[in-house]
Amino acid sequence: MPIGKQIVDFYIESSLHVALAAAAFILLTFLELNTSYDAAVAGFGFFGTIAAYNAIKYIPLITSKIWFFSQRNQLIFMLSLGAFVAAIYFFIQMQITAQFIAVLALLLTGSYSFSFFGRLNSGRNWIGFKVFLVALSWSLVTFMLPVVALDFSISLEILLLALQRFVLVYALMCLFEIIDVQFDTLSLKTLPQRIGVYKTKQLGYILLLLFLGIDVLIQNQWVLFDLFFLVTIAIFLYFSHEKRSKYYTSFWVESIPIVWCLARWFFTYF
């Protein structure tokens, strides 16, 4: 296997890329609120995403001794352990209210991944609930956590912006659901399995229009800037199908918030 592909695969499979996307969303929130940067929130979002995502993906495999035979898996384990320690450090730096939001997001992530006391099935198996839980936890970490950490009052505009982040993540998750049809078992009852790929795309388009509608409602001066990235997501959604490579979403789609943040930062300060 070419060394370049090995590096990219490790970068994706170790959750570094998705963590950068989470950090980009957090930084985008600071830019949207026109406020100062909070290192503790950004650090927790980045390292917490690595630790949480790798726990979801690899804890079921970690009991197997065979899993540790791979040097790559050993590196992922060490990276995850270091990320967990870093996330705890940044968590301690945050105020109590922000810690509450972080714990709530963690519980939502846990409800998606595991069973509680053997009584509730994993959130993955709740019909149509998987995407809702992911979008809600991401909205809490990438939007409400910065809002609470910076002591913003919860105004109508803040609530609309929170809803905007939720529908954006939900629309992005529609992409992941479509691509993952080829890997998901029927028991997961994902959106494409329930309503079909075509209607899942339609739902994504509606959510993107709702995002744009909120921009217009709050008279966001960046509406045309946001429209460019909404159209980009819509194009990715249009060309998505079950046979697409995993890189379509796990690299390219997850790069959208990173590019969005960098572009917003550039046009804000330059």
PDB file of C-alpha atoms in Angstrom:
ATOM      1  CA  MET A   1       0.000   0.000   0.000  1.00  0.00           C
ATOM      2  CA  PRO A   2       1.435   3.459  -0.950  1.00  0.00           C
ATOM      3  CA  ILE A   3       2.735   5.420   2.026  1.00  0.00           C
ATOM      4  CA  GLY A   4       0.550   8.408   1.110  1.00  0.00           C
ATOM      5  CA  LYS A   5      -2.620   6.303   1.280  1.00  0.00           C
ATOM      6  CA  GLN A   6      -1.490   4.809   4.591  1.00  0.00           C
ATOM      7  CA  ILE A   7      -1.061   8.299   6.069  1.00  0.00           C
ATOM      8  CA  VAL A   8      -4.467   9.466   4.788  1.00  0.00           C
ATOM      9  CA  ASP A   9      -6.161   6.315   6.083  1.00  0.00           C
ATOM     10  CA  PHE A  10      -4.564   6.736   9.509  1.00  0.00           C
ATOM     11  CA  TYR A  11      -5.549  10.417   9.541  1.00  0.00           C
ATOM     12  CA  ILE A  12      -9.178   9.487   8.843  1.00  0.00           C
ATOM     13  CA  GLU A  13      -9.451   6.284  10.899  1.00  0.00           C
ATOM     14  CA  SER A  14      -7.838   7.872  13.961  1.00  0.00           C
ATOM     15  CA  SER A  15     -10.632  10.513  13.863  1.00  0.00           C
ATOM     16  CA  LEU A  16      -8.193  13.388  13.422  1.00  0.00           C
ATOM     17  CA  HIS A  17     -10.111  14.675  10.389  1.00  0.00           C
ATOM     18  CA  VAL A  18     -13.537  14.599  12.026  1.00  0.00           C
ATOM     19  CA  ALA A  19     -12.009  16.275  15.103  1.00  0.00           C
ATOM     20  CA  LEU A  20     -10.691  19.083  12.899  1.00  0.00           C
ATOM     21  CA  ALA A  21     -14.204  19.444  11.463  1.00  0.00           C
ATOM     22  CA  ALA A  22     -15.609  19.759  14.999  1.00  0.00           C
ATOM     23  CA  ALA A  23     -12.963  22.339  15.942  1.00  0.00           C
ATOM     24  CA  ALA A  24     -13.728  24.234  12.719  1.00  0.00           C
ATOM     25  CA  PHE A  25     -17.414  24.395  13.623  1.00  0.00           C
ATOM     26  CA  ILE A  26     -16.483  25.729  17.085  1.00  0.00           C
ATOM     27  CA  LEU A  27     -14.223  28.397  15.601  1.00  0.00           C
ATOM     28  CA  LEU A  28     -16.981  29.241  13.121  1.00  0.00           C
ATOM     29  CA  THR A  29     -19.284  29.815  16.099  1.00  0.00           C
ATOM     30  CA  PHE A  30     -16.812  32.295  17.606  1.00  0.00           C
ATOM     31  CA  LEU A  31     -16.697  34.118  14.267  1.00  0.00           C
ATOM     32  CA  GLU A  32     -20.494  34.123  13.939  1.00  0.00           C
ATOM     33  CA  LEU A  33     -20.885  35.553  17.435  1.00  0.00           C
ATOM     34  CA  ASN A  34     -18.082  38.067  16.781  1.00  0.00           C
ATOM     35  CA  THR A  35     -16.493  37.212  20.089  1.00  0.00           C
ATOM     36  CA  SER A  36     -13.174  36.185  21.557  1.00  0.00           C
ATOM     37  CA  TYR A  37     -11.643  32.753  21.118  1.00  0.00           C
ATOM     38  CA  ASP A  38     -11.918  30.279  24.004  1.00  0.00           C
ATOM     39  CA  ALA A  39      -9.012  27.815  23.939  1.00  0.00           C
ATOM     40  CA  ALA A  40     -10.582  25.479  26.523  1.00  0.00           C
ATOM     41  CA  VAL A  41     -13.758  25.015  24.462  1.00  0.00           C
ATOM     42  CA  ALA A  42     -11.872  24.517  21.189  1.00  0.00           C
ATOM     43  CA  GLY A  43      -9.408  22.134  22.836  1.00  0.00           C
ATOM     44  CA  PHE A  44     -12.156  20.108  24.449  1.00  0.00           C
ATOM     45  CA  GLY A  45     -14.069  19.938  21.174  1.00  0.00           C
ATOM     46  CA  PHE A  46     -11.039  18.724  19.235  1.00  0.00           C
ATOM     47  CA  PHE A  47      -9.595  16.201  21.693  1.00  0.00           C
ATOM     48  CA  GLY A  48     -12.994  15.119  23.001  1.00  0.00           C
ATOM     49  CA  THR A  49     -14.097  14.263  19.466  1.00  0.00           C
ATOM     50  CA  ILE A  50     -11.031  12.075  18.922  1.00  0.00           C
ATOM     51  CA  ALA A  51     -11.553  10.240  22.216  1.00  0.00           C
ATOM     52  CA  ALA A  52     -15.326   9.822  21.784  1.00  0.00           C
ATOM     53  CA  TYR A  53     -15.282   8.738  18.146  1.00  0.00           C
ATOM     54  CA  ASN A  54     -12.469   6.261  18.662  1.00  0.00           C
ATOM     55  CA  ALA A  55     -14.218   4.846  21.715  1.00  0.00           C
ATOM     56  CA  ILE A  56     -17.345   4.294  19.634  1.00  0.00           C
ATOM     57  CA  LYS A  57     -15.416   2.661  16.796  1.00  0.00           C
ATOM     58  CA  TYR A  58     -12.815   0.617  18.632  1.00  0.00           C
ATOM     59  CA  ILE A  59     -14.036  -0.330  22.119  1.00  0.00           C
ATOM     60  CA  PRO A  60     -16.018  -3.284  20.681  1.00  0.00           C
ATOM     61  CA  LEU A  61     -12.768  -4.463  19.051  1.00  0.00           C
ATOM     62  CA  ILE A  62     -10.308  -3.652  21.803  1.00  0.00           C
ATOM     63  CA  THR A  63     -11.102  -6.822  23.764  1.00  0.00           C
ATOM     64  CA  SER A  64      -9.645  -8.812  20.882  1.00  0.00           C
ATOM     65  CA  LYS A  65      -5.913  -9.393  21.239  1.00  0.00           C
ATOM     66  CA  ILE A  66      -5.688  -9.617  17.450  1.00  0.00           C
ATOM     67  CA  TRP A  67      -6.701  -5.947  17.196  1.00  0.00           C
ATOM     68  CA  PHE A  68      -3.511  -4.923  19.048  1.00  0.00           C
ATOM     69  CA  PHE A  69      -1.273  -6.838  16.675  1.00  0.00           C
ATOM     70  CA  SER A  70      -1.528  -4.006  14.170  1.00  0.00           C
ATOM     71  CA  GLN A  71       0.984  -1.182  14.697  1.00  0.00           C
ATOM     72  CA  ARG A  72      -1.567   1.255  13.278  1.00  0.00           C
ATOM     73  CA  ASN A  73      -4.126   0.188  15.884  1.00  0.00           C
ATOM     74  CA  GLN A  74      -1.563   0.585  18.646  1.00  0.00           C
ATOM     75  CA  LEU A  75      -0.914   4.144  17.449  1.00  0.00           C
ATOM     76  CA  ILE A  76      -4.643   4.852  17.363  1.00  0.00           C
ATOM     77  CA  PHE A  77      -4.959   3.539  20.912  1.00  0.00           C
ATOM     78  CA  MET A  78      -2.136   5.760  22.173  1.00  0.00           C
ATOM     79  CA  LEU A  79      -3.527   8.767  20.295  1.00  0.00           C
ATOM     80  CA  SER A  80      -6.983   8.147  21.769  1.00  0.00           C
ATOM     81  CA  LEU A  81      -5.570   7.811  25.278  1.00  0.00           C
ATOM     82  CA  GLY A  82      -3.625  11.053  24.895  1.00  0.00           C
ATOM     83  CA  ALA A  83      -6.701  12.792  23.460  1.00  0.00           C
ATOM     84  CA  PHE A  84      -8.780  11.596  26.412  1.00  0.00           C
ATOM     85  CA  VAL A  85      -6.276  13.053  28.895  1.00  0.00           C
ATOM     86  CA  ALA A  86      -6.180  16.337  26.944  1.00  0.00           C
ATOM     87  CA  ALA A  87      -9.999  16.475  26.817  1.00  0.00           C
ATOM     88  CA  ILE A  88     -10.150  16.038  30.607  1.00  0.00           C
ATOM     89  CA  TYR A  89      -7.598  18.840  31.020  1.00  0.00           C
ATOM     90  CA  PHE A  90      -9.611  21.274  28.891  1.00  0.00           C
ATOM     91  CA  PHE A  91     -12.853  20.125  30.531  1.00  0.00           C
ATOM     92  CA  ILE A  92     -11.471  21.155  33.931  1.00  0.00           C
ATOM     93  CA  GLN A  93     -10.632  24.601  32.537  1.00  0.00           C
ATOM     94  CA  MET A  94     -14.261  25.294  31.626  1.00  0.00           C
ATOM     95  CA  GLN A  95     -16.871  26.768  33.939  1.00  0.00           C
ATOM     96  CA  ILE A  96     -19.593  24.602  35.490  1.00  0.00           C
ATOM     97  CA  THR A  97     -22.359  25.515  33.026  1.00  0.00           C
ATOM     98  CA  ALA A  98     -20.119  24.702  30.073  1.00  0.00           C
ATOM     99  CA  GLN A  99     -19.143  21.410  31.723  1.00  0.00           C
ATOM    100  CA  PHE A 100     -22.830  20.556  32.009  1.00  0.00           C
ATOM    101  CA  ILE A 101     -23.290  21.024  28.246  1.00  0.00           C
ATOM    102  CA  ALA A 102     -20.208  18.876  27.595  1.00  0.00           C
ATOM    103  CA  VAL A 103     -21.498  16.062  29.828  1.00  0.00           C
ATOM    104  CA  LEU A 104     -24.940  16.246  28.205  1.00  0.00           C
ATOM    105  CA  ALA A 105     -23.347  15.875  24.783  1.00  0.00           C
ATOM    106  CA  LEU A 106     -21.333  12.913  26.075  1.00  0.00           C
ATOM    107  CA  LEU A 107     -24.492  11.235  27.374  1.00  0.00           C
ATOM    108  CA  LEU A 108     -26.167  11.707  23.999  1.00  0.00           C
ATOM    109  CA  THR A 109     -23.143  10.153  22.333  1.00  0.00           C
ATOM    110  CA  GLY A 110     -23.319   7.285  24.808  1.00  0.00           C
ATOM    111  CA  SER A 111     -27.014   6.729  24.121  1.00  0.00           C
ATOM    112  CA  TYR A 112     -26.171   6.407  20.438  1.00  0.00           C
ATOM    113  CA  SER A 113     -23.365   3.935  21.024  1.00  0.00           C
ATOM    114  CA  PHE A 114     -24.211   1.743  23.967  1.00  0.00           C
ATOM    115  CA  SER A 115     -27.070   0.251  25.922  1.00  0.00           C
ATOM    116  CA  PHE A 116     -28.024   1.484  29.383  1.00  0.00           C
ATOM    117  CA  PHE A 117     -28.430  -1.166  32.074  1.00  0.00           C
ATOM    118  CA  GLY A 118     -29.470  -3.668  29.403  1.00  0.00           C
ATOM    119  CA  ARG A 119     -32.918  -2.058  29.225  1.00  0.00           C
ATOM    120  CA  LEU A 120     -32.542   0.363  26.319  1.00  0.00           C
ATOM    121  CA  ASN A 121     -31.222  -0.752  22.984  1.00  0.00           C
ATOM    122  CA  SER A 122     -28.385   1.192  21.443  1.00  0.00           C
ATOM    123  CA  GLY A 123     -29.494   4.475  19.914  1.00  0.00           C
ATOM    124  CA  ARG A 124     -28.331   3.080  16.599  1.00  0.00           C
ATOM    125  CA  ASN A 125     -31.387   0.831  16.613  1.00  0.00           C
ATOM    126  CA  TRP A 126     -33.989   3.466  17.426  1.00  0.00           C
ATOM    127  CA  ILE A 127     -35.873   4.091  14.204  1.00  0.00           C
ATOM    128  CA  GLY A 128     -34.798   7.420  12.709  1.00  0.00           C
ATOM    129  CA  PHE A 129     -33.135   8.497  15.935  1.00  0.00           C
ATOM    130  CA  LYS A 130     -29.494   7.978  15.035  1.00  0.00           C
ATOM    131  CA  VAL A 131     -29.166  11.131  12.919  1.00  0.00           C
ATOM    132  CA  PHE A 132     -31.115  13.185  15.459  1.00  0.00           C
ATOM    133  CA  LEU A 133     -28.764  12.193  18.283  1.00  0.00           C
ATOM    134  CA  VAL A 134     -25.632  12.906  16.248  1.00  0.00           C
ATOM    135  CA  ALA A 135     -26.911  16.299  15.058  1.00  0.00           C
ATOM    136  CA  LEU A 136     -27.999  17.252  18.570  1.00  0.00           C
ATOM    137  CA  SER A 137     -24.701  16.281  20.211  1.00  0.00           C
ATOM    138  CA  TRP A 138     -22.700  18.122  17.544  1.00  0.00           C
ATOM    139  CA  SER A 139     -24.892  21.212  17.939  1.00  0.00           C
ATOM    140  CA  LEU A 140     -24.351  21.157  21.689  1.00  0.00           C
ATOM    141  CA  VAL A 141     -20.564  20.846  21.446  1.00  0.00           C
ATOM    142  CA  THR A 142     -19.934  23.126  18.467  1.00  0.00           C
ATOM    143  CA  PHE A 143     -22.492  25.851  19.180  1.00  0.00           C
ATOM    144  CA  MET A 144     -24.110  25.806  22.620  1.00  0.00           C
ATOM    145  CA  LEU A 145     -20.833  25.020  24.411  1.00  0.00           C
ATOM    146  CA  PRO A 146     -19.125  28.209  23.106  1.00  0.00           C
ATOM    147  CA  VAL A 147     -22.309  30.219  23.805  1.00  0.00           C
ATOM    148  CA  VAL A 148     -22.515  29.054  27.408  1.00  0.00           C
ATOM    149  CA  ALA A 149     -18.750  29.284  27.995  1.00  0.00           C
ATOM    150  CA  LEU A 150     -18.769  32.935  26.912  1.00  0.00           C
ATOM    151  CA  ASP A 151     -21.850  33.766  29.042  1.00  0.00           C
ATOM    152  CA  PHE A 152     -24.062  34.777  26.132  1.00  0.00           C
ATOM    153  CA  SER A 153     -27.707  35.330  27.027  1.00  0.00           C
ATOM    154  CA  ILE A 154     -30.035  32.859  25.299  1.00  0.00           C
ATOM    155  CA  SER A 155     -31.869  35.223  22.954  1.00  0.00           C
ATOM    156  CA  LEU A 156     -34.163  34.357  20.057  1.00  0.00           C
ATOM    157  CA  GLU A 157     -31.285  34.921  17.627  1.00  0.00           C
ATOM    158  CA  ILE A 158     -29.050  32.519  19.573  1.00  0.00           C
ATOM    159  CA  LEU A 159     -31.784  29.872  19.482  1.00  0.00           C
ATOM    160  CA  LEU A 160     -32.215  30.362  15.748  1.00  0.00           C
ATOM    161  CA  LEU A 161     -28.469  30.030  15.226  1.00  0.00           C
ATOM    162  CA  ALA A 162     -28.486  26.849  17.323  1.00  0.00           C
ATOM    163  CA  LEU A 163     -31.318  25.478  15.177  1.00  0.00           C
ATOM    164  CA  GLN A 164     -29.331  26.484  12.101  1.00  0.00           C
ATOM    165  CA  ARG A 165     -26.320  24.473  13.266  1.00  0.00           C
ATOM    166  CA  PHE A 166     -28.576  21.503  14.028  1.00  0.00           C
ATOM    167  CA  VAL A 167     -30.174  21.436  10.563  1.00  0.00           C
ATOM    168  CA  LEU A 168     -26.775  21.864   8.902  1.00  0.00           C
ATOM    169  CA  VAL A 169     -25.301  18.867  10.719  1.00  0.00           C
ATOM    170  CA  TYR A 170     -28.489  16.902  10.009  1.00  0.00           C
ATOM    171  CA  ALA A 171     -28.160  17.684   6.288  1.00  0.00           C
ATOM    172  CA  LEU A 172     -24.524  16.548   6.339  1.00  0.00           C
ATOM    173  CA  MET A 173     -25.561  13.372   8.143  1.00  0.00           C
ATOM    174  CA  CYS A 174     -27.986  12.607   5.298  1.00  0.00           C
ATOM    175  CA  LEU A 175     -24.897  12.305   3.098  1.00  0.00           C
ATOM    176  CA  PHE A 176     -23.250   9.887   5.501  1.00  0.00           C
ATOM    177  CA  GLU A 177     -26.432   7.831   5.750  1.00  0.00           C
ATOM    178  CA  ILE A 178     -26.603   7.433   1.968  1.00  0.00           C
ATOM    179  CA  ILE A 179     -22.960   6.393   1.589  1.00  0.00           C
ATOM    180  CA  ASP A 180     -23.202   4.012   4.573  1.00  0.00           C
ATOM    181  CA  VAL A 181     -26.140   2.074   3.087  1.00  0.00           C
ATOM    182  CA  GLN A 182     -23.600  -0.323   1.583  1.00  0.00           C
ATOM    183  CA  PHE A 183     -22.232  -1.108   5.064  1.00  0.00           C
ATOM    184  CA  ASP A 184     -25.298  -0.838   7.341  1.00  0.00           C
ATOM    185  CA  THR A 185     -27.359  -3.882   8.241  1.00  0.00           C
ATOM    186  CA  LEU A 186     -31.123  -3.649   7.733  1.00  0.00           C
ATOM    187  CA  SER A 187     -31.634  -3.818  11.507  1.00  0.00           C
ATOM    188  CA  LEU A 188     -30.179  -0.291  11.850  1.00  0.00           C
ATOM    189  CA  LYS A 189     -33.228   1.160  10.046  1.00  0.00           C
ATOM    190  CA  THR A 190     -31.340   4.218   8.807  1.00  0.00           C
ATOM    191  CA  LEU A 191     -33.024   7.034   6.899  1.00  0.00           C
ATOM    192  CA  PRO A 192     -32.246   5.672   3.392  1.00  0.00           C
ATOM    193  CA  GLN A 193     -33.404   2.224   4.500  1.00  0.00           C
ATOM    194  CA  ARG A 194     -36.699   3.655   5.738  1.00  0.00           C
ATOM    195  CA  ILE A 195     -37.542   6.321   3.169  1.00  0.00           C
ATOM    196  CA  GLY A 196     -35.117   5.595   0.342  1.00  0.00           C
ATOM    197  CA  VAL A 197     -32.078   7.425  -1.009  1.00  0.00           C
ATOM    198  CA  TYR A 198     -34.110   9.866  -3.129  1.00  0.00           C
ATOM    199  CA  LYS A 199     -36.264  11.077  -0.227  1.00  0.00           C
ATOM    200  CA  THR A 200     -33.204  11.271   2.035  1.00  0.00           C
ATOM    201  CA  LYS A 201     -31.669  13.665  -0.496  1.00  0.00           C
ATOM    202  CA  GLN A 202     -34.896  15.673  -0.579  1.00  0.00           C
ATOM    203  CA  LEU A 203     -34.810  15.939   3.204  1.00  0.00           C
ATOM    204  CA  GLY A 204     -31.224  17.196   2.982  1.00  0.00           C
ATOM    205  CA  TYR A 205     -32.225  19.870   0.455  1.00  0.00           C
ATOM    206  CA  ILE A 206     -35.103  21.020   2.678  1.00  0.00           C
ATOM    207  CA  LEU A 207     -32.771  21.326   5.662  1.00  0.00           C
ATOM    208  CA  LEU A 208     -30.287  23.378   3.617  1.00  0.00           C
ATOM    209  CA  LEU A 209     -33.137  25.690   2.560  1.00  0.00           C
ATOM    210  CA  LEU A 210     -34.163  26.013   6.206  1.00  0.00           C
ATOM    211  CA  PHE A 211     -30.586  27.037   7.060  1.00  0.00           C
ATOM    212  CA  LEU A 212     -30.741  29.685   4.335  1.00  0.00           C
ATOM    213  CA  GLY A 213     -34.155  30.840   5.551  1.00  0.00           C
ATOM    214  CA  ILE A 214     -32.761  31.423   9.053  1.00  0.00           C
ATOM    215  CA  ASP A 215     -29.907  33.447   7.526  1.00  0.00           C
ATOM    216  CA  VAL A 216     -32.474  35.664   5.797  1.00  0.00           C
ATOM    217  CA  LEU A 217     -34.679  35.891   8.901  1.00  0.00           C
ATOM    218  CA  ILE A 218     -31.870  37.117  11.152  1.00  0.00           C
ATOM    219  CA  GLN A 219     -30.538  39.332   8.349  1.00  0.00           C
ATOM    220  CA  ASN A 220     -27.133  37.709   8.356  1.00  0.00           C
ATOM    221  CA  GLN A 221     -24.708  39.822   6.319  1.00  0.00           C
ATOM    222  CA  TRP A 222     -22.861  36.624   5.386  1.00  0.00           C
ATOM    223  CA  VAL A 223     -25.873  35.077   3.645  1.00  0.00           C
ATOM    224  CA  LEU A 224     -24.249  34.971   0.186  1.00  0.00           C
ATOM    225  CA  PHE A 225     -21.061  33.548   1.705  1.00  0.00           C
ATOM    226  CA  ASP A 226     -23.090  30.820   3.456  1.00  0.00           C
ATOM    227  CA  LEU A 227     -25.036  30.183   0.243  1.00  0.00           C
ATOM    228  CA  PHE A 228     -21.832  29.159  -1.531  1.00  0.00           C
ATOM    229  CA  PHE A 229     -21.190  26.383   0.993  1.00  0.00           C
ATOM    230  CA  LEU A 230     -24.853  25.340   1.077  1.00  0.00           C
ATOM    231  CA  VAL A 231     -24.720  24.887  -2.692  1.00  0.00           C
ATOM    232  CA  THR A 232     -21.487  22.902  -2.269  1.00  0.00           C
ATOM    233  CA  ILE A 233     -23.201  20.554   0.186  1.00  0.00           C
ATOM    234  CA  ALA A 234     -26.226  20.274  -2.125  1.00  0.00           C
ATOM    235  CA  ILE A 235     -23.917  19.243  -4.986  1.00  0.00           C
ATOM    236  CA  PHE A 236     -22.274  16.581  -2.809  1.00  0.00           C
ATOM    237  CA  LEU A 237     -25.750  15.415  -1.805  1.00  0.00           C
ATOM    238  CA  TYR A 238     -26.929  15.263  -5.422  1.00  0.00           C
ATOM    239  CA  PHE A 239     -24.010  13.086  -6.505  1.00  0.00           C
ATOM    240  CA  SER A 240     -24.092  10.824  -3.455  1.00  0.00           C
ATOM    241  CA  HIS A 241     -25.085   7.178  -3.831  1.00  0.00           C
ATOM    242  CA  GLU A 242     -24.547   3.847  -2.122  1.00  0.00           C
ATOM    243  CA  LYS A 243     -21.508   2.885  -4.195  1.00  0.00           C
ATOM    244  CA  ARG A 244     -19.420   5.946  -3.380  1.00  0.00           C
ATOM    245  CA  SER A 245     -16.018   5.463  -1.745  1.00  0.00           C
ATOM    246  CA  LYS A 246     -15.733   6.034   1.994  1.00  0.00           C
ATOM    247  CA  TYR A 247     -13.468   9.003   1.213  1.00  0.00           C
ATOM    248  CA  TYR A 248     -16.441  10.817  -0.322  1.00  0.00           C
ATOM    249  CA  THR A 249     -17.833  11.573   3.126  1.00  0.00           C
ATOM    250  CA  SER A 250     -15.045  10.707   5.574  1.00  0.00           C
ATOM    251  CA  PHE A 251     -12.625  13.076   3.852  1.00  0.00           C
ATOM    252  CA  TRP A 252     -14.290  15.402   1.333  1.00  0.00           C
ATOM    253  CA  VAL A 253     -17.614  16.100   3.065  1.00  0.00           C
ATOM    254  CA  GLU A 254     -15.924  16.421   6.461  1.00  0.00           C
ATOM    255  CA  SER A 255     -13.565  18.953   4.867  1.00  0.00           C
ATOM    256  CA  ILE A 256     -16.449  21.351   4.169  1.00  0.00           C
ATOM    257  CA  PRO A 257     -16.673  22.871   7.698  1.00  0.00           C
ATOM    258  CA  ILE A 258     -12.869  23.187   7.749  1.00  0.00           C
ATOM    259  CA  VAL A 259     -12.808  25.133   4.477  1.00  0.00           C
ATOM    260  CA  TRP A 260     -15.910  27.093   5.570  1.00  0.00           C
ATOM    261  CA  CYS A 261     -14.175  28.182   8.782  1.00  0.00           C
ATOM    262  CA  LEU A 262     -10.903  29.095   7.066  1.00  0.00           C
ATOM    263  CA  ALA A 263     -12.719  31.121   4.408  1.00  0.00           C
ATOM    264  CA  ARG A 264     -14.847  32.940   6.986  1.00  0.00           C
ATOM    265  CA  TRP A 265     -11.749  33.729   9.041  1.00  0.00           C
ATOM    266  CA  PHE A 266      -9.880  35.002   5.973  1.00  0.00           C
ATOM    267  CA  PHE A 267     -12.712  37.277   4.782  1.00  0.00           C
ATOM    268  CA  THR A 268     -13.303  38.534   8.333  1.00  0.00           C
ATOM    269  CA  TYR A 269      -9.748  39.624   9.058  1.00  0.00           C
ATOM    270  CA  PHE A 270      -8.359  40.249   5.579  1.00  0.00           C
TER     271      PHE A 270
END
